[in-house]
Coordinates of C-alpha atoms and ligand atoms in Angstrom, one line a residue:
X1372 CA -107.6 -198.2 199.3
X1373 CA -111.1 -198.6 198.1
X1374 CA -111.2 -199.2 194.5
X1375 CA -113.8 -196.6 192.8
X1376 CA -116.6 -197.9 190.8
X1377 CA -116.0 -196.4 187.3
X1378 CA -118.1 -192.9 186.8
X1379 CA -121.2 -192.9 184.6
X1380 CA -120.0 -190.6 181.6
X1381 CA -122.2 -187.7 179.9
X1382 CA -121.2 -184.8 178.2
X1383 CA -123.1 -181.3 178.9
X1384 CA -122.6 -177.7 179.3
X1385 CA -123.1 -175.3 182.3
X1386 CA -125.4 -173.4 180.2
X1387 CA -127.9 -176.2 179.7
X1388 CA -130.6 -176.9 181.9
X1389 CA -131.0 -180.2 180.9
X1390 CA -127.1 -181.1 181.7
X1391 CA -127.9 -179.1 185.0
X1392 CA -131.2 -181.1 185.9
X1393 CA -129.0 -184.4 185.4
X1394 CA -125.5 -183.5 187.5
X1395 CA -128.2 -182.4 190.5
X1396 CA -130.3 -185.9 189.9
X1397 CA -126.7 -187.4 189.9
X1398 CA -125.6 -186.6 192.8
X1399 CA -128.7 -186.7 195.3
X1400 CA -129.0 -190.4 193.7
X1401 CA -124.8 -190.5 194.5
X1402 CA -124.2 -192.5 191.8
X1403 CA -120.4 -191.9 191.0
X1404 CA -120.4 -189.6 187.3
X1405 CA -117.5 -187.8 185.2
X1406 CA -118.9 -185.3 183.6
X1407 CA -116.8 -183.7 181.0
X1408 CA -118.1 -180.0 179.7
X1409 CA -117.5 -180.3 175.8
X1410 CA -121.3 -178.6 174.9
X1411 CA -121.6 -181.0 172.1
X1412 CA -118.4 -182.1 171.0
X1413 CA -117.3 -186.1 171.7
X1414 CA -115.3 -186.0 174.7
X1415 CA -112.6 -188.3 173.4
X1416 CA -111.5 -189.6 169.9
X1417 CA -113.9 -192.8 169.2
X1418 CA -117.3 -191.3 171.7
X1419 CA -120.2 -192.2 169.3
X1420 CA -122.7 -188.9 168.2
X1421 CA -126.5 -189.7 169.0
X1422 CA -129.2 -190.2 166.0
X1423 CA -130.3 -186.8 167.7
X1424 CA -127.4 -184.2 169.1
X1425 CA -129.0 -183.0 172.8
X1426 CA -126.7 -182.2 175.4
X1427 CA -126.7 -183.7 178.2
X1428 CA -125.5 -186.6 176.2
X1429 CA -125.0 -190.0 178.3
X1430 CA -122.0 -192.7 177.5
X1431 CA -122.9 -196.5 178.2
X1432 CA -121.4 -198.8 177.6
X1433 CA -123.2 -200.9 174.3
X1434 CA -121.9 -204.7 175.6
X1435 CA -119.8 -205.0 172.8
X1436 CA -116.4 -203.3 174.3
X1437 CA -117.6 -200.1 172.6
X1438 CA -119.8 -197.2 173.6
X1439 CA -123.7 -195.8 173.2
X1440 CA -125.1 -192.5 173.0
X1441 CA -128.1 -191.5 175.0
X1442 CA -130.1 -188.6 175.3
X1443 CA -133.0 -187.2 176.8
X1444 CA -133.3 -186.9 180.6
X1445 CA -137.1 -187.6 181.4
X1446 CA -136.5 -191.3 180.5
X1447 CA -132.7 -191.8 181.8
X1448 CA -134.2 -190.4 185.1
X1449 CA -136.4 -193.8 184.9
X1450 CA -133.1 -195.7 183.4
X1451 CA -131.4 -194.7 186.4
X1452 CA -134.0 -196.2 189.1
X1453 CA -133.2 -199.2 188.2
X1454 CA -130.0 -198.7 187.6
X1455 CA -129.3 -197.6 191.2
X1456 CA -131.1 -198.5 194.4
X1457 CA -132.4 -196.5 196.8
X1458 CA -132.2 -192.0 197.7
X1459 CA -135.2 -192.8 194.4
X1460 CA -136.5 -189.6 193.1
X1461 CA -139.5 -191.3 191.6
X1462 CA -142.1 -190.7 194.2
X1463 CA -143.4 -194.5 195.9
X1464 CA -147.2 -193.9 195.3
X1465 CA -148.4 -193.5 191.6
X1466 CA -151.5 -190.8 192.2
X1467 CA -147.4 -188.6 193.5
X1468 CA -145.7 -190.4 190.7
X1469 CA -148.0 -189.3 188.0
X1470 CA -148.3 -185.5 189.1
X1471 CA -144.2 -185.4 189.6
X1472 CA -144.4 -186.5 185.2
X1473 CA -146.6 -183.6 184.6
X1474 CA -144.8 -181.4 186.6
X1475 CA -141.6 -182.9 185.4
X1476 CA -142.7 -182.6 181.6
X1477 CA -144.1 -178.4 182.1
X1478 CA -140.8 -177.8 183.6
X1479 CA -138.9 -179.7 180.5
X1480 CA -141.0 -178.1 177.9
X1481 CA -142.8 -175.3 178.8
X1482 CA -140.1 -173.4 181.6
X1483 CA -137.9 -173.7 178.6
X1484 CA -139.3 -171.6 176.0
X1485 CA -139.3 -169.0 178.9
X1486 CA -135.4 -170.2 179.3
X1487 CA -135.1 -169.7 175.8
X1488 CA -136.9 -166.7 175.4
X1489 CA -135.4 -164.4 178.4
X1490 CA -131.8 -165.5 177.1
X1491 CA -132.1 -163.8 174.0
X1492 CA -135.1 -161.5 173.4
X1493 CA -133.7 -158.5 175.2
X1494 CA -130.4 -157.1 174.2
X1495 CA -129.3 -157.1 177.9
X1496 CA -129.4 -160.6 178.0
X1497 CA -128.2 -161.8 174.9
X1498 CA -125.6 -159.2 175.4
X1499 CA -124.9 -161.6 178.0
X1500 CA -125.9 -164.8 177.2
X1501 CA -123.5 -164.6 174.0
X1502 CA -120.0 -164.6 175.7
X1503 CA -121.5 -167.1 178.2
X1504 CA -122.0 -169.5 175.7
X1505 CA -119.2 -169.2 173.8
X1506 CA -116.1 -169.0 177.6
X1507 CA -118.3 -172.1 179.0
X1508 CA -117.6 -174.1 175.1
X1509 CA -114.0 -173.1 174.3
X1510 CA -112.5 -171.3 177.7
X1511 CA -109.4 -170.4 175.9
X1512 CA -111.1 -168.4 173.6
X1513 CA -109.1 -165.3 172.4
X1514 CA -111.2 -162.5 172.7
X1515 CA -111.1 -161.4 169.0
X1516 CA -112.6 -165.1 167.8
X1517 CA -114.6 -165.1 171.3
X1518 CA -116.9 -162.2 170.5
X1519 CA -117.1 -162.9 166.7
X1520 CA -118.0 -166.6 167.6
X1521 CA -121.0 -164.8 170.3
X1522 CA -121.9 -162.0 168.1
X1523 CA -122.8 -165.5 165.1
X1524 CA -124.0 -167.7 168.2
X1525 CA -126.5 -164.6 169.4
X1526 CA -127.9 -163.4 165.8
X1527 CA -128.5 -167.4 164.8
X1528 CA -130.1 -167.8 168.6
X1529 CA -132.6 -164.7 168.2
X1530 CA -133.5 -165.3 164.7
X1531 CA -134.7 -168.7 166.1
X1532 CA -136.9 -167.9 168.9
X1533 CA -140.1 -168.0 167.2
X1534 CA -139.1 -171.6 167.1
X1535 CA -140.0 -172.1 170.6
X1536 CA -143.0 -169.5 170.1
X1537 CA -141.2 -166.7 171.7
X1538 CA -142.3 -163.2 169.5
X1539 CA -143.5 -159.5 170.4
X1540 CA -147.5 -161.0 171.1
X1541 CA -146.4 -163.9 172.7
X1542 CA -143.5 -162.1 174.9
X1543 CA -146.0 -161.1 178.0
X1544 CA -147.8 -164.5 178.1
X1545 CA -144.5 -166.0 178.7
X1546 CA -142.9 -163.3 181.0
X1547 CA -146.4 -163.1 183.1
X1548 CA -146.1 -167.3 183.5
X1549 CA -142.5 -166.9 184.7
X1550 CA -143.5 -164.5 187.4
X1551 CA -146.2 -166.4 188.3
X1552 CA -144.2 -170.1 188.7
X1553 CA -141.7 -167.6 191.3
X1554 CA -144.4 -166.2 193.3
X1555 CA -146.2 -169.9 193.3
X1556 CA -142.7 -172.0 193.6
X1557 CA -142.1 -169.6 197.1
X1558 CA -145.5 -170.7 198.4
X1559 CA -145.3 -174.8 197.7
X1560 CA -141.4 -174.5 198.9
X1561 CA -142.6 -173.2 202.8
X1562 CA -144.9 -176.8 202.9
X1563 CA -142.3 -179.0 202.8
X1564 CA -138.7 -177.7 200.9
X1565 CA -140.0 -179.9 197.8
X1566 CA -142.3 -179.8 195.4
X1567 CA -143.7 -182.9 196.6
X1568 CA -142.8 -183.4 199.9
X1569 CA -139.3 -183.4 202.4
X1570 CA -137.9 -185.0 199.7
X1571 CA -136.8 -184.0 195.5
X1572 CA -138.2 -185.3 192.7
X1573 CA -137.5 -185.4 189.6
X1574 CA -139.8 -182.3 189.1
X1575 CA -137.9 -180.7 191.3
X1576 CA -134.7 -181.8 189.3
X1577 CA -136.6 -180.3 186.0
X1578 CA -137.3 -177.2 187.4
X1579 CA -133.8 -176.3 188.9
X1580 CA -132.2 -177.3 185.7
X1581 CA -134.5 -174.2 183.8
X1582 CA -134.3 -172.3 187.0
X1583 CA -130.4 -172.1 186.7
X1584 CA -130.4 -170.4 184.0
X1585 CA -133.1 -168.7 184.5
X1586 CA -132.5 -166.8 188.1
X1587 CA -129.1 -167.1 187.8
X1588 CA -127.8 -166.6 184.0
X1589 CA -130.0 -164.6 182.2
X1590 CA -130.2 -160.8 183.5
X1591 CA -133.8 -159.8 183.3
X1592 CA -135.4 -163.1 184.8
X1593 CA -132.6 -163.4 187.5
X1594 CA -133.8 -160.5 188.6
X1595 CA -137.7 -161.1 187.9
X1596 CA -136.8 -164.1 190.7
X1597 CA -134.8 -162.0 193.2
X1598 CA -137.1 -159.2 193.4
X1599 CA -140.1 -161.7 194.1
X1600 CA -139.1 -164.5 195.8
X1601 CA -135.2 -164.8 197.9
X1602 CA -136.4 -168.4 199.2
X1603 CA -136.4 -169.5 195.7
X1604 CA -133.4 -168.0 194.4
X1605 CA -131.8 -169.5 197.3
X1606 CA -133.5 -173.2 196.9
X1607 CA -131.8 -173.5 193.7
X1608 CA -128.6 -173.8 195.4
X1609 CA -129.2 -175.9 197.9
X1610 CA -130.7 -178.4 195.1
X1611 CA -127.0 -178.1 193.2
X1612 CA -125.7 -180.7 195.8
X1613 CA -128.2 -182.9 197.9
X1614 CA -125.7 -186.0 198.7
X1615 CA -126.1 -185.3 202.2
X1616 CA -129.8 -185.7 202.4
X1617 CA -130.9 -188.6 204.0
X1618 CA -134.3 -189.3 202.2
X1619 CA -137.0 -191.6 204.5
X1620 CA -139.8 -192.8 202.7
X1621 CA -142.3 -190.3 204.5
X1622 CA -140.8 -187.4 203.2
X1623 CA -143.9 -187.9 200.6
X1624 CA -146.4 -185.6 201.3
X1625 CA -150.1 -187.6 201.5
X1626 CA -152.3 -186.9 199.3
X1627 CA -154.2 -184.6 201.8
X1628 CA -150.8 -182.0 201.9
X1629 CA -150.6 -182.8 198.2
X1630 CA -154.2 -181.5 197.6
X1631 CA -153.6 -178.0 199.6
X1632 CA -150.1 -177.6 198.4
X1633 CA -150.0 -178.6 194.5
X1634 CA -153.2 -176.4 193.5
X1635 CA -152.0 -173.6 192.3
X1636 CA -148.8 -174.7 190.4
X1637 CA -151.3 -177.2 188.9
X1638 CA -153.5 -173.7 188.0
X1639 CA -150.2 -172.5 186.5
X1640 CA -150.0 -175.7 184.3
X1641 CA -153.8 -175.9 183.4
X1642 CA -153.2 -172.5 182.1
X1643 CA -150.2 -172.6 179.6
X1644 CA -148.8 -175.7 179.0
X1645 CA -152.2 -177.6 179.3
X1646 CA -153.8 -175.0 175.5
X1647 CA -150.2 -175.1 174.0
X1648 CA -149.5 -179.0 173.8
X1649 CA -153.4 -179.6 172.6
X1650 CA -153.2 -177.5 170.1
X1651 CA -149.7 -178.8 169.5
X1652 CA -150.6 -182.8 169.3
X1653 CA -154.1 -181.6 166.9
X1654 CA -151.4 -179.7 164.6
X1655 CA -149.0 -182.9 164.7
X1656 CA -152.4 -185.5 163.8
X1657 CA -153.3 -183.1 160.8
X1658 CA -149.9 -182.8 159.6
X1659 CA -150.1 -179.1 159.9
X1660 CA -146.7 -178.0 159.8
X1661 CA -147.0 -174.6 162.5
X1662 CA -150.3 -173.9 165.1
X1663 CA -152.1 -170.9 165.9
X1664 CA -154.1 -170.9 169.6
X1665 CA -154.7 -168.7 172.1
X1666 CA -153.0 -168.8 176.0
X1667 CA -153.8 -167.0 178.2
X1668 CA -156.4 -165.0 176.6
X1669 CA -153.8 -163.8 174.1
X1670 CA -152.6 -165.3 170.1
X1671 CA -150.0 -168.1 170.8
X1672 CA -148.2 -169.5 166.9
X1673 CA -145.4 -171.4 166.6
X1674 CA -143.9 -174.1 164.8
X1675 CA -145.5 -177.5 165.7
X1676 CA -143.7 -180.2 167.7
X1677 CA -143.6 -184.2 167.1
X1678 CA -141.8 -184.6 170.1
X1679 CA -144.5 -182.9 172.4
X1680 CA -147.9 -184.6 170.7
X1681 CA -145.3 -187.3 172.1
X1682 CA -145.0 -185.8 175.6
X1683 CA -148.9 -185.9 175.6
X1684 CA -149.2 -189.4 174.7
X1685 CA -147.5 -190.6 177.2
X1686 CA -148.8 -188.5 179.9
X1687 CA -151.6 -190.0 179.0
X1688 CA -150.4 -193.5 179.0
X1689 CA -150.0 -193.0 182.5
X1690 CA -153.2 -191.8 183.3
X1691 CA -154.4 -194.4 180.9
X1692 CA -152.3 -197.4 183.4
X1693 CA -153.7 -196.0 186.7
X1694 CA -156.1 -197.8 188.5
X1695 CA -159.4 -196.8 188.7
X1696 CA -159.0 -195.9 192.9
X1697 CA -155.6 -193.4 191.6
X1698 CA -157.5 -192.2 188.9
X1699 CA -160.4 -191.0 190.7
X1700 CA -158.0 -189.3 192.9
X1701 CA -155.7 -187.6 189.9
X1702 CA -158.8 -186.6 188.9
X1703 CA -160.4 -184.9 191.2
X1704 CA -156.5 -183.2 192.3
X1705 CA -156.8 -181.9 188.6
X1706 CA -160.0 -180.7 188.4
X1707 CA -160.9 -177.2 188.0
X1708 CA -156.8 -176.5 187.0
X1709 CA -157.3 -176.6 183.7
X1710 CA -155.2 -179.8 183.3
X1711 CA -158.0 -182.2 183.9
X1712 CA -158.7 -181.0 179.6
X1713 CA -155.3 -183.1 178.6
X1714 CA -156.8 -186.2 180.0
X1715 CA -160.6 -185.8 178.9
Ligands
GSH2270 N1 -136.0 -183.9 176.2 C1 -134.1 -183.5 176.1 C2 -133.7 -182.3 176.1 C3 -132.6 -182.1 175.6 C4 -132.6 -180.4 174.9 O1 -132.8 -179.9 174.5 N2 -131.1 -180.1 175.2 C5 -130.9 -178.6 174.4 C6 -129.9 -178.4 175.5 S1 -130.4 -177.7 176.5 C7 -129.5 -179.3 173.2 O2 -129.2 -180.0 173.5 N3 -130.6 -178.7 171.6 C8 -129.7 -178.9 170.6 C9 -128.4 -178.0 170.1 O3 -127.9 -177.3 171.4 O4 -127.8 -178.6 169.4 C10 -133.8 -183.7 177.3 O5 -134.5 -183.8 178.5 O6 -133.0 -184.1 177.6

């Protein structure tokens, strides 16, 4: 009999896009894991709570016989690259790896606006999301308590839509951007099956995570998705478990393939996410609590977020760390997409 390796433990919820991103990544990377579907509650007595409680939370040995709670899917993905060999989700080529960072960041920080917006903005969607959130967290709830809890969550989340910038003016910007993304992914996946070639990267898992909700759970965006692309909808089921894939180094896009395949996605990121990141960072620098800008020709208002100012800094640091040749290639790929504004 073989002895199994102790699994890496994490806590999350099926309705959390970042939990889904990480569980699918762990499966693809064949990292033994144990997920606790406890929706924010420590899975067992004595399990630590992170400084900023977020889903998913990973539990790592703290070196003193206890556990340390670690959050944030993007750095966790990089940490796992160092801890587990093979089946990497980060492209080897620095130019492609930089594009991976940019697309992953867009999925985590912009596409999540669509996720939150579609989940709570339209009545049909929040009537669906409220009970789902309750039963994901407490599947044995009695129906009366579940209804009370669901009504309370729905009200709270509807009242918080402004936090991600969703309101009657921005609704069109968010929804049009989602529709364009589905068309763009439909064409992109036809090249080699994944965003950066014939094997998945952390950008695929980030997009997948948000789409496990948008394209499946929320009735309005799920209907938009299948009306535009059964391919994208089917891709999510494949992404769910890529443990059988046999990725090869040569599966990543070459520079020419990347140029041909990625410009529509980069143009979408430049159209909506770049102006958001720049306006947010400016507001954070000026110590302003909220900001007004224009995205895709329409007014955009939302509270400023220090975390997303850090995202811009990390992207700029990554751009700065490239060699002159690599940066030249990246700048060539970004030229005319609107993303170049992030690095000027
Ligand atoms: N940057 C974090 C974001 C994680 C995040 O925002 N998770 C959401 C759920 S999907 C959360 O925990 N929100 C606070 C809450 O639900 O209490 C990551 O990539 O892991």
